[in-house]
């Protein structure tokens, strides 16, 4: 069946056609497991979902779903319902849900590997793309598939070697991912004039290729800047978190578990945050996954987004130095008030959407309580957690006085010896790939259009408001 005829066939027949057309890789996870691969699973699922979306738009496309306020247009479009993001939804009170599941549910339901108590990000990627929880054997096969894609072109490695060591790690990550455009199967297929019904398949391949290469790129950046520049080989039998840890130079079992947890909980936070939205926006122009993800990483690098974890840790170090080991609530409270009264913010507290403690913070806190409850820096963070919400509430200028994910992640990495704070956002970036790439595949599968909202000048907004208010 050709792609053009498949497009006119029933969802079941289209799925069969896509499966036949996309079995192009020499490596196949079916050599490890007789169960369906991720690509086969998605090929079976998305035709029906695409048809449901099409029908949903047809029946309810004229329904008004939100009301735009002028202050939202001038306030970064905060809270405007305007992006479709299938993988996760962020509730102000409940926190993040991945395909309807909370972080505690994710930790309970997703399969683990090698007796670990932490989920693996490969399983979450599967869930975000398909809505289904994979089996342990499917996850192992997927891990092997990603490991098989880990080879980084020599020109990218040489490019990284040529960069100055004082260039921020996130800038180096973006440069390397952009340079991977030479490997884009999607870009090559598009240049050949491939049928648009096949876009998702090549996007899928690029996305998994990119995922497979990111641990090598991240570790190369880390080893170049902070160590001797040498990295070890990817273990084809290891899961993603274990390979990343070993490539960075860490073999501690608990640190491997931390990488699994870290990559899972930092992966996705619905589609409106800067890195997710930017990846989606650039991808809507049919840029390859490499170019789209690199753009998202440039957004993640900002201090108001992913780089905040670096700033939190630097603030904690200054805090620790000034209180000289006195972590009493009285001392901590005074320091927090001095910070606020000095016109500064308390890093790691507050969130654009959440109005409670970030569940990602809680997951990291539970990890710390299990593995190193007496660690000095963790004790400081814990005392701040006890005191800061009350101080911020009394201060009255913060809508959410509770900690977010950035207020804790650096402490965990510090404990295990990964002390180079400027590298932390790169780890965040590797994790974020597990959240934004599934949506990019879905966008191509359902034929999502280019994103093009309407903009007005202030003068035009004045005319609009005047016209609206004159009719009241």
mmCIF file of N, CA and C in Angstrom, residues 68-71 73-74 455-472:
data_model
loop_
_atom_site.group_PDB
_atom_site.id
_atom_site.type_symbol
_atom_site.label_atom_id
_atom_site.label_comp_id
_atom_site.label_asym_id
_atom_site.label_seq_id
_atom_site.Cartn_x
_atom_site.Cartn_y
_atom_site.Cartn_z
ATOM 1 N N UNK A 68 -9.222 36.367 27.092
ATOM 2 C CA UNK A 68 -7.937 37.056 27.166
ATOM 3 C C UNK A 68 -8.090 38.415 27.830
ATOM 4 N N UNK A 69 -7.263 38.654 28.835
ATOM 5 C CA UNK A 69 -7.220 39.947 29.489
ATOM 6 C C UNK A 69 -6.024 40.737 28.958
ATOM 7 N N UNK A 70 -6.160 42.037 28.914
ATOM 8 C CA UNK A 70 -5.068 42.875 28.425
ATOM 9 C C UNK A 70 -3.803 42.659 29.248
ATOM 10 N N UNK A 71 -3.960 42.490 30.554
ATOM 11 C CA UNK A 71 -2.783 42.312 31.408
ATOM 12 C C UNK A 71 -2.052 41.008 31.091
ATOM 13 N N UNK A 73 -1.737 39.792 27.975
ATOM 14 C CA UNK A 73 -0.964 40.084 26.767
ATOM 15 C C UNK A 73 0.335 40.792 27.120
ATOM 16 N N UNK A 74 0.281 41.654 28.124
ATOM 17 C CA UNK A 74 1.479 42.378 28.563
ATOM 18 C C UNK A 74 2.247 41.622 29.646
ATOM 19 N N UNK A 455 -0.363 39.378 16.838
ATOM 20 C CA UNK A 455 0.210 40.386 17.737
ATOM 21 C C UNK A 455 -0.334 41.766 17.387
ATOM 22 N N UNK A 456 -0.447 42.623 18.412
ATOM 23 C CA UNK A 456 -0.888 44.009 18.248
ATOM 24 C C UNK A 456 0.167 44.939 18.833
ATOM 25 N N UNK A 457 0.251 46.131 18.320
ATOM 26 C CA UNK A 457 1.046 47.181 18.955
ATOM 27 C C UNK A 457 0.252 47.742 20.132
ATOM 28 N N UNK A 458 0.929 48.471 21.006
ATOM 29 C CA UNK A 458 0.220 49.097 22.129
ATOM 30 C C UNK A 458 -0.865 50.036 21.617
ATOM 31 N N UNK A 459 -0.560 50.754 20.546
ATOM 32 C CA UNK A 459 -1.547 51.670 19.985
ATOM 33 C C UNK A 459 -2.777 50.904 19.509
ATOM 34 N N UNK A 460 -2.562 49.771 18.872
ATOM 35 C CA UNK A 460 -3.682 48.969 18.391
ATOM 36 C C UNK A 460 -4.474 48.382 19.554
ATOM 37 N N UNK A 461 -3.772 47.980 20.614
ATOM 38 C CA UNK A 461 -4.479 47.485 21.792
ATOM 39 C C UNK A 461 -5.325 48.594 22.419
ATOM 40 N N UNK A 462 -4.830 49.811 22.418
ATOM 41 C CA UNK A 462 -5.597 50.933 22.956
ATOM 42 C C UNK A 462 -6.891 51.122 22.161
ATOM 43 N N UNK A 463 -6.767 51.016 20.834
ATOM 44 C CA UNK A 463 -7.959 51.139 19.981
ATOM 45 C C UNK A 463 -8.945 50.016 20.270
ATOM 46 N N UNK A 464 -8.424 48.795 20.449
ATOM 47 C CA UNK A 464 -9.274 47.641 20.710
ATOM 48 C C UNK A 464 -10.002 47.789 22.042
ATOM 49 N N UNK A 465 -9.256 48.171 23.090
ATOM 50 C CA UNK A 465 -9.862 48.342 24.411
ATOM 51 C C UNK A 465 -10.910 49.454 24.382
ATOM 52 N N UNK A 466 -10.611 50.545 23.704
ATOM 53 C CA UNK A 466 -11.553 51.659 23.599
ATOM 54 C C UNK A 466 -12.842 51.214 22.928
ATOM 55 N N UNK A 467 -12.680 50.434 21.863
ATOM 56 C CA UNK A 467 -13.861 49.940 21.139
ATOM 57 C C UNK A 467 -14.698 49.009 22.003
ATOM 58 N N UNK A 468 -14.044 48.143 22.748
ATOM 59 C CA UNK A 468 -14.756 47.182 23.612
ATOM 60 C C UNK A 468 -15.478 47.904 24.737
ATOM 61 N N UNK A 469 -14.785 48.854 25.380
ATOM 62 C CA UNK A 469 -15.373 49.534 26.542
ATOM 63 C C UNK A 469 -16.492 50.484 26.130
ATOM 64 N N UNK A 470 -16.464 50.968 24.888
ATOM 65 C CA UNK A 470 -17.531 51.876 24.428
ATOM 66 C C UNK A 470 -18.849 51.140 24.224
ATOM 67 N N UNK A 471 -18.766 49.810 24.108
ATOM 68 C CA UNK A 471 -19.973 49.002 23.866
ATOM 69 C C UNK A 471 -20.594 48.509 25.166
ATOM 70 N N UNK A 472 -19.947 48.790 26.300
ATOM 71 C CA UNK A 472 -20.491 48.308 27.574
ATOM 72 C C UNK A 472 -21.680 49.149 28.011
#
